[in-house]
Tab-separated table of C-alpha atoms and ligand atoms in Angstrom:
chain	number	residue	atom	x	y	z
O	1	MET	CA	9.482	-61.985	95.505
O	2	PRO	CA	9.505	-64.683	92.597
O	3	ALA	CA	11.771	-64.784	90.518
O	4	LYS	CA	11.027	-62.484	87.122
O	5	LYS	CA	10.108	-64.281	84.110
O	6	PRO	CA	11.779	-64.659	80.878
O	7	LEU	CA	10.952	-62.197	78.159
O	8	VAL	CA	10.273	-64.998	75.587
O	9	ILE	CA	9.625	-63.512	72.165
O	10	VAL	CA	7.448	-65.745	69.714
O	11	THR	CA	8.106	-64.890	65.936
O	12	ARG	CA	4.344	-66.282	64.689
O	13	LYS	CA	0.818	-67.050	65.838
O	14	LEU	CA	1.084	-70.359	67.387
O	15	PRO	CA	-2.082	-72.759	68.041
O	16	ASP	CA	-4.232	-71.640	71.293
O	17	THR	CA	-3.032	-74.132	74.021
O	18	VAL	CA	0.344	-73.576	73.288
O	19	GLU	CA	0.434	-69.823	73.824
O	20	THR	CA	-1.398	-70.296	76.818
O	21	ARG	CA	0.899	-71.880	78.321
O	22	MET	CA	3.723	-69.329	77.488
O	23	ARG	CA	1.560	-66.943	79.019
O	24	GLU	CA	1.209	-68.958	81.836
O	25	LEU	CA	4.838	-69.624	82.420
O	26	PHE	CA	7.376	-66.900	81.031
O	27	ASP	CA	6.745	-63.489	80.128
O	28	ALA	CA	5.380	-64.141	77.004
O	29	ARG	CA	5.071	-61.104	73.604
O	30	LEU	CA	3.110	-62.983	70.692
O	31	ASN	CA	2.342	-62.355	67.591
O	32	ILE	CA	-1.505	-62.730	67.421
O	33	ASP	CA	-1.719	-61.309	64.039
O	34	ASP	CA	0.688	-63.892	62.616
O	35	LYS	CA	2.402	-60.850	60.460
O	36	PRO	CA	6.052	-62.417	59.311
O	37	MET	CA	8.626	-59.768	61.118
O	38	SER	CA	11.381	-58.674	59.063
O	39	GLN	CA	14.530	-58.422	59.160
O	40	ALA	CA	14.976	-55.026	61.219
O	41	ALA	CA	11.851	-56.444	63.648
O	42	LEU	CA	13.816	-59.505	64.643
O	43	ALA	CA	16.559	-57.315	65.233
O	44	GLU	CA	14.973	-55.706	67.727
O	45	ALA	CA	13.192	-58.694	69.123
O	46	VAL	CA	16.767	-60.191	70.089
O	47	LYS	CA	18.150	-56.834	71.864
O	48	ALA	CA	15.323	-57.068	74.507
O	49	ALA	CA	14.367	-60.603	74.386
O	50	ASP	CA	15.956	-63.596	76.911
O	51	VAL	CA	14.360	-66.576	74.205
O	52	LEU	CA	13.893	-65.553	71.289
O	53	VAL	CA	11.279	-68.725	69.715
O	54	PRO	CA	11.313	-68.226	65.587
O	55	THR	CA	10.354	-70.422	63.191
O	56	VAL	CA	11.751	-71.664	59.361
O	57	THR	CA	9.684	-68.092	57.908
O	58	ASP	CA	12.444	-66.256	60.149
O	59	GLN	CA	16.394	-65.684	58.922
O	60	ILE	CA	17.963	-66.065	62.125
O	61	ASP	CA	21.654	-64.697	60.752
O	62	ARG	CA	24.739	-63.476	61.940
O	63	ALA	CA	23.540	-59.522	61.084
O	64	VAL	CA	20.608	-60.211	63.261
O	65	LEU	CA	22.491	-62.269	65.803
O	66	GLU	CA	25.165	-59.280	65.608
O	67	GLN	CA	22.180	-57.044	67.150
O	68	SER	CA	21.546	-59.212	70.079
O	69	GLY	CA	21.709	-58.082	73.161
O	70	PRO	CA	23.712	-60.095	76.555
O	71	GLN	CA	20.716	-60.991	77.985
O	72	LEU	CA	19.946	-63.253	74.696
O	73	LYS	CA	20.390	-66.607	75.929
O	74	LEU	CA	18.094	-69.352	73.974
O	75	ILE	CA	16.718	-69.338	70.683
O	76	ALA	CA	13.793	-72.521	71.102
O	77	ASN	CA	13.486	-72.890	67.531
O	78	PHE	CA	9.848	-73.913	66.593
O	79	GLY	CA	11.352	-76.355	64.182
O	80	THR	CA	12.976	-79.388	63.514
O	81	GLY	CA	15.450	-78.052	60.715
O	82	VAL	CA	17.943	-75.035	62.094
O	83	ASP	CA	18.675	-74.346	58.614
O	84	ASN	CA	17.039	-70.671	59.485
O	85	VAL	CA	19.394	-69.946	62.290
O	86	ASP	CA	23.330	-69.054	61.790
O	87	LEU	CA	24.214	-71.576	64.542
O	88	ASP	CA	27.996	-70.626	63.938
O	89	ALA	CA	27.099	-67.148	65.147
O	90	ALA	CA	24.705	-67.790	68.077
O	91	HIS	CA	27.481	-69.972	69.357
O	92	ALA	CA	29.693	-67.364	69.003
O	93	LYS	CA	27.937	-65.450	71.725
O	94	ASN	CA	27.123	-68.824	74.295
O	95	ILE	CA	23.444	-68.846	72.749
O	96	ILE	CA	22.106	-71.967	73.139
O	97	VAL	CA	19.484	-73.384	70.085
O	98	THR	CA	17.413	-75.963	70.668
O	99	ASN	CA	15.144	-77.461	68.116
O	100	THR	CA	11.629	-79.895	68.279
O	101	PRO	CA	12.786	-83.074	67.253
O	102	GLY	CA	10.844	-86.319	66.592
O	103	VAL	CA	7.663	-84.773	66.948
O	104	LEU	CA	7.435	-84.460	63.266
O	105	THR	CA	8.570	-87.706	62.099
O	106	GLU	CA	5.375	-89.715	61.264
O	107	ASP	CA	3.519	-86.649	59.835
O	108	THR	CA	6.239	-85.777	57.351
O	109	ALA	CA	6.460	-89.311	56.670
O	110	ASP	CA	2.457	-89.920	55.663
O	111	MET	CA	3.196	-86.256	53.625
O	112	THR	CA	6.021	-88.543	52.189
O	113	MET	CA	4.140	-90.880	51.263
O	114	ALA	CA	1.041	-89.199	49.773
O	115	LEU	CA	3.477	-87.413	47.153
O	116	ILE	CA	4.531	-91.175	46.523
O	117	LEU	CA	1.343	-91.882	45.459
O	118	ALA	CA	-0.053	-88.777	44.317
O	119	VAL	CA	2.402	-88.274	41.402
O	120	PRO	CA	2.886	-91.046	39.639
O	121	ARG	CA	-0.951	-91.738	40.215
O	122	ARG	CA	-1.935	-88.445	38.378
O	123	LEU	CA	-4.296	-88.255	41.925
O	124	THR	CA	-4.063	-84.348	42.263
O	125	GLU	CA	-4.762	-84.193	38.539
O	126	GLY	CA	-7.331	-86.280	38.360
O	127	ALA	CA	-9.262	-84.060	40.935
O	128	ALA	CA	-8.762	-80.747	39.856
O	129	TYR	CA	-10.429	-81.987	37.082
O	130	LEU	CA	-13.322	-83.299	38.500
O	131	LYS	CA	-13.412	-80.058	40.471
O	132	ASN	CA	-13.379	-77.662	37.511
O	133	PRO	CA	-16.868	-77.051	36.357
O	134	ARG	CA	-15.816	-76.465	32.632
O	135	ASN	CA	-14.867	-79.819	32.523
O	136	GLU	CA	-17.684	-82.282	31.150
O	137	TRP	CA	-16.379	-85.818	32.439
O	138	GLN	CA	-17.401	-88.428	29.925
O	139	GLY	CA	-17.409	-91.524	32.374
O	140	TRP	CA	-14.851	-94.063	32.397
O	141	SER	CA	-12.313	-95.019	29.692
O	142	PRO	CA	-9.375	-98.011	29.377
O	143	THR	CA	-6.827	-95.481	28.159
O	144	TRP	CA	-7.625	-91.944	30.144
O	145	MET	CA	-5.877	-90.800	33.336
O	146	LEU	CA	-3.046	-93.790	33.318
O	147	GLY	CA	-0.434	-93.186	35.728
O	148	HIS	CA	2.244	-95.461	36.316
O	149	ARG	CA	2.333	-98.679	39.154
O	150	ILE	CA	3.708	-98.098	42.644
O	151	TYR	CA	4.085	-101.698	43.456
O	152	GLY	CA	7.406	-103.505	43.091
O	153	LYS	CA	9.088	-100.065	41.998
O	154	ARG	CA	12.670	-99.141	43.712
O	155	LEU	CA	12.382	-96.362	46.229
O	156	GLY	CA	15.840	-94.418	46.985
O	157	ILE	CA	15.544	-92.614	50.052
O	158	ILE	CA	17.946	-89.733	50.060
O	159	GLY	CA	18.644	-89.154	54.398
O	160	MET	CA	17.654	-92.266	55.862
O	161	GLY	CA	17.338	-90.501	59.584
O	162	ARG	CA	14.410	-90.853	61.606
O	163	ILE	CA	12.421	-89.116	58.836
O	164	GLY	CA	13.378	-91.678	56.032
O	165	GLN	CA	13.291	-94.611	58.406
O	166	ALA	CA	9.241	-93.844	59.091
O	167	VAL	CA	9.217	-93.733	55.147
O	168	ALA	CA	11.073	-96.347	54.399
O	169	LYS	CA	8.122	-98.724	56.952
O	170	ARG	CA	5.362	-97.265	55.093
O	171	ALA	CA	7.224	-97.579	51.126
O	172	LYS	CA	7.774	-101.510	52.571
O	173	ALA	CA	3.892	-101.953	53.056
O	174	PHE	CA	2.857	-100.665	49.710
O	175	GLY	CA	5.433	-103.095	48.030
O	176	LEU	CA	8.209	-100.389	47.310
O	177	GLN	CA	11.834	-101.518	47.131
O	178	ILE	CA	13.942	-100.103	49.671
O	179	HIS	CA	17.108	-98.221	48.859
O	180	TYR	CA	18.889	-95.419	50.447
O	181	HIS	CA	21.844	-93.470	50.402
O	182	ASN	CA	23.284	-91.595	53.905
O	183	ARG	CA	26.185	-89.998	55.397
O	184	ARG	CA	26.304	-93.579	57.388
O	185	ARG	CA	25.427	-96.806	56.927
O	186	VAL	CA	22.226	-97.424	59.186
O	187	ALA	CA	22.112	-100.011	62.267
O	188	GLU	CA	22.333	-103.969	60.504
O	189	ASP	CA	19.271	-104.715	62.143
O	190	ILE	CA	17.126	-101.419	60.446
O	191	GLU	CA	18.117	-102.258	57.206
O	192	ARG	CA	17.488	-106.200	57.917
O	193	GLU	CA	13.587	-105.166	58.915
O	194	LEU	CA	13.364	-102.604	56.496
O	195	GLU	CA	15.012	-104.688	53.802
O	196	ALA	CA	16.984	-101.788	52.670
O	197	THR	CA	19.856	-101.754	50.230
O	198	TYR	CA	23.124	-98.965	50.824
O	199	TRP	CA	24.298	-97.309	48.346
O	200	ASP	CA	27.454	-95.614	49.226
O	201	SER	CA	27.530	-93.795	45.784
O	202	LEU	CA	24.665	-91.415	45.530
O	203	ASP	CA	25.471	-90.463	41.885
O	204	GLN	CA	24.726	-94.873	41.067
O	205	MET	CA	21.662	-95.447	43.137
O	206	LEU	CA	20.180	-91.885	41.285
O	207	ASN	CA	21.084	-94.042	38.103
O	208	ARG	CA	18.234	-96.871	39.139
O	209	MET	CA	15.739	-96.085	41.094
O	210	ASP	CA	11.848	-95.251	39.641
O	211	ILE	CA	11.040	-92.436	42.939
O	212	LEU	CA	13.452	-90.787	44.520
O	213	THR	CA	12.682	-88.685	47.641
O	214	VAL	CA	14.995	-86.282	49.931
O	215	ASN	CA	14.868	-86.787	53.560
O	216	CYS	CA	17.929	-85.037	54.732
O	217	PRO	CA	18.178	-81.674	56.893
O	218	HIS	CA	19.273	-78.551	54.535
O	219	THR	CA	23.248	-78.260	55.912
O	220	PRO	CA	26.128	-76.750	53.909
O	221	ALA	CA	26.739	-79.956	53.032
O	222	THR	CA	23.632	-80.831	51.372
O	223	TYR	CA	22.604	-77.486	49.963
O	224	HIS	CA	22.369	-78.413	46.294
O	225	LEU	CA	23.160	-81.987	46.776
O	226	LEU	CA	20.601	-82.757	43.943
O	227	SER	CA	22.295	-80.354	41.631
O	228	ALA	CA	22.452	-79.801	37.931
O	229	ARG	CA	24.654	-82.405	36.936
O	230	ARG	CA	23.308	-84.997	39.300
O	231	LEU	CA	19.769	-84.790	38.447
O	232	LYS	CA	21.075	-85.705	34.829
O	233	LEU	CA	21.531	-89.038	36.376
O	234	ILE	CA	17.978	-90.024	37.292
O	235	LYS	CA	15.943	-91.802	35.265
O	236	PRO	CA	13.885	-89.912	32.739
O	237	THR	CA	10.995	-92.107	33.479
O	238	ALA	CA	11.294	-91.667	37.396
O	239	TYR	CA	9.723	-89.027	39.895
O	240	LEU	CA	11.056	-87.469	42.642
O	241	VAL	CA	9.148	-86.063	46.344
O	242	ASN	CA	11.079	-83.562	48.456
O	243	THR	CA	9.450	-82.766	51.752
O	244	ALA	CA	12.389	-81.732	53.187
O	245	ARG	CA	14.667	-78.787	52.505
O	246	GLY	CA	13.735	-77.194	48.806
O	247	GLU	CA	17.975	-75.829	49.031
O	248	VAL	CA	18.988	-79.515	48.776
O	249	ILE	CA	17.226	-79.557	45.091
O	250	ASP	CA	19.139	-76.968	42.706
O	251	GLU	CA	15.298	-76.554	41.843
O	252	ASN	CA	15.950	-74.026	38.316
O	253	ALA	CA	17.476	-77.079	36.968
O	254	LEU	CA	14.537	-79.253	37.966
O	255	ALA	CA	12.149	-77.125	36.158
O	256	ARG	CA	13.887	-76.662	32.995
O	257	MET	CA	13.568	-80.743	33.202
O	258	ILE	CA	10.435	-80.980	33.866
O	259	GLU	CA	9.711	-78.566	31.048
O	260	ALA	CA	12.222	-80.692	28.962
O	261	GLY	CA	10.401	-83.672	29.996
O	262	GLU	CA	13.767	-85.235	31.088
O	263	ILE	CA	12.303	-86.337	34.508
O	264	ALA	CA	8.761	-87.894	34.304
O	265	GLY	CA	7.347	-85.856	37.397
O	266	ALA	CA	7.628	-84.318	41.228
O	267	GLY	CA	5.807	-83.932	44.032
O	268	LEU	CA	7.170	-81.002	46.264
O	269	ASP	CA	6.398	-79.414	49.493
O	270	VAL	CA	9.223	-77.065	50.037
O	271	PHE	CA	11.366	-75.076	47.580
O	272	GLU	CA	14.231	-73.261	47.559
O	273	HIS	CA	12.628	-69.743	48.028
O	274	GLU	CA	10.156	-70.040	49.871
O	275	PRO	CA	7.294	-68.428	49.708
O	276	ALA	CA	8.504	-68.028	45.677
O	277	ILE	CA	8.166	-71.373	43.705
O	278	ASN	CA	9.624	-71.045	39.872
O	279	PRO	CA	6.732	-70.960	37.942
O	280	LYS	CA	7.187	-73.185	35.244
O	281	LEU	CA	7.562	-76.408	38.683
O	282	ARG	CA	3.859	-74.496	39.437
O	283	SER	CA	2.081	-74.790	36.341
O	284	SER	CA	2.875	-78.304	34.859
O	285	ASP	CA	0.762	-80.973	35.148
O	286	ARG	CA	3.686	-83.401	36.133
O	287	VAL	CA	4.374	-81.815	39.577
O	288	VAL	CA	2.360	-81.746	42.766
O	289	VAL	CA	3.248	-78.878	44.812
O	290	LEU	CA	2.184	-78.359	48.535
O	291	PRO	CA	2.813	-75.015	50.288
O	292	HIS	CA	5.210	-76.351	53.165
O	293	MET	CA	2.254	-78.513	54.589
O	294	GLY	CA	4.441	-81.976	56.054
O	295	SER	CA	3.960	-81.503	59.688
O	296	ALA	CA	1.197	-79.421	59.655
O	297	THR	CA	-1.197	-81.173	61.640
O	298	MET	CA	-3.109	-79.606	64.509
O	299	GLU	CA	-0.960	-82.905	66.924
O	300	GLY	CA	2.227	-82.310	65.401
O	301	ARG	CA	2.216	-78.126	66.291
O	302	ILE	CA	0.693	-78.669	69.661
O	303	ASP	CA	3.502	-81.197	70.131
O	304	MET	CA	6.609	-78.645	68.593
O	305	GLY	CA	5.242	-75.893	71.569
O	306	GLU	CA	5.389	-78.523	73.815
O	307	LYS	CA	8.865	-79.463	72.958
O	308	VAL	CA	9.740	-75.237	72.777
O	309	VAL	CA	8.109	-74.962	76.210
O	310	ILE	CA	9.955	-77.694	77.174
O	311	ASN	CA	13.011	-76.220	76.594
O	312	ILE	CA	12.575	-72.924	77.528
O	313	LYS	CA	11.513	-73.881	80.795
O	314	THR	CA	14.680	-76.197	81.643
O	315	TRP	CA	17.022	-73.487	80.988
O	316	MET	CA	15.012	-70.836	82.817
O	317	ASP	CA	15.313	-74.147	85.956
O	318	GLY	CA	19.181	-73.663	85.419
O	319	HIS	CA	19.268	-77.258	83.202
O	320	LYS	CA	20.413	-77.995	79.959
O	321	PRO	CA	17.469	-77.981	77.407
O	322	PRO	CA	16.871	-81.675	76.315
O	323	ASP	CA	17.131	-80.843	71.891
O	324	ARG	CA	20.099	-78.383	72.210
O	325	VAL	CA	21.565	-78.608	68.432
O	326	LEU	CA	25.333	-78.591	68.767
O	327	ALA	CA	27.634	-77.158	66.217
O	328	GLY	CA	29.642	-80.830	65.218
O	329	MET	CA	25.376	-82.887	64.721
O	330	LEU	CA	25.044	-81.266	61.675
L	1	LIG	C1	8.025	-76.782	60.110
L	1	LIG	C2	9.874	-78.100	59.051
L	1	LIG	O1	6.717	-76.414	59.896
L	1	LIG	O2	10.310	-78.797	61.152
L	1	LIG	C3	10.578	-77.957	60.051
L	1	LIG	O3	11.741	-78.692	60.217
L	1	LIG	O4	10.094	-78.455	58.066
L	1	LIG	C4	8.439	-78.034	59.427
L	1	LIG	O5	7.308	-79.417	59.008
L	1	LIG	C5	8.790	-75.788	60.792
L	1	LIG	O6	9.991	-75.663	60.046
L	1	LIG	C6	8.186	-74.671	61.629
L	1	LIG	O7	9.302	-73.637	61.280
């Protein structure tokens, strides 16, 4: 008799090819309607599942994990960031946590670069003007819709991991000067290739940049890294881009500064209390807001699914899943 397949509960609708593969390999309980699960539904899921596949929209917190039965052995997160999972609580119950690193790097870096271009060049403002049938375009004018030049400006990258470096490569090709702050200085050959300047002090870097981009994970150490105090250090002519996690920036403080004209603009793909967005940010012409779509490509989602499947399958076969997230890694 073949061994019993593990019960794998997937919290959201995934691309068809991923779901088909999961059905072949596992006893997969899928969420075809894609209705986000409540905390109570998640607690029920961890009572039964051998493996849980959550996403960024599921809070797998201590209260949920306290409900988990002894059969729950693996949380195979569909996503790179694992700030939606209480790692300490999971590890205390000997539950392995995995993520999907690497496969979202290029897509997220592309979206970051898109925002770096869109905000100073007023891309969405111009596009929205022509889409609005109430606007009658009078034709080109030498002083209308003027933004600011990207070329030659200083870009400060906060978090120089895989995504930060991928942003730096793109930005360098656009003629931006690369500066960065990171917990650790990156290897000398990478710095040389990117012609990147390291700033040990984030405060000092903030003060000198024309554009800033957040590319670090959200951890207890990076929560409100850009606090109200630090945001004030940014030049009033500078732009701020975030495709990482909303929690890294004090969103209300940023909204107040945008309203007061104390910062030139922002490009935000992520928010502190998703799906809620501070209304001041949402309505400002100087802020481009996107609905957390940095990694939203079909290719990326399929690659993420493949990673999740590999993590579950290796665990099933008695091996260590390749993308284990260990407490000390964050
Ligand atoms: C994903 C992300 O869409 O992987 C991440 O960390 O932020 C997103 O790009 C999301 O997390 C999927 O759970």
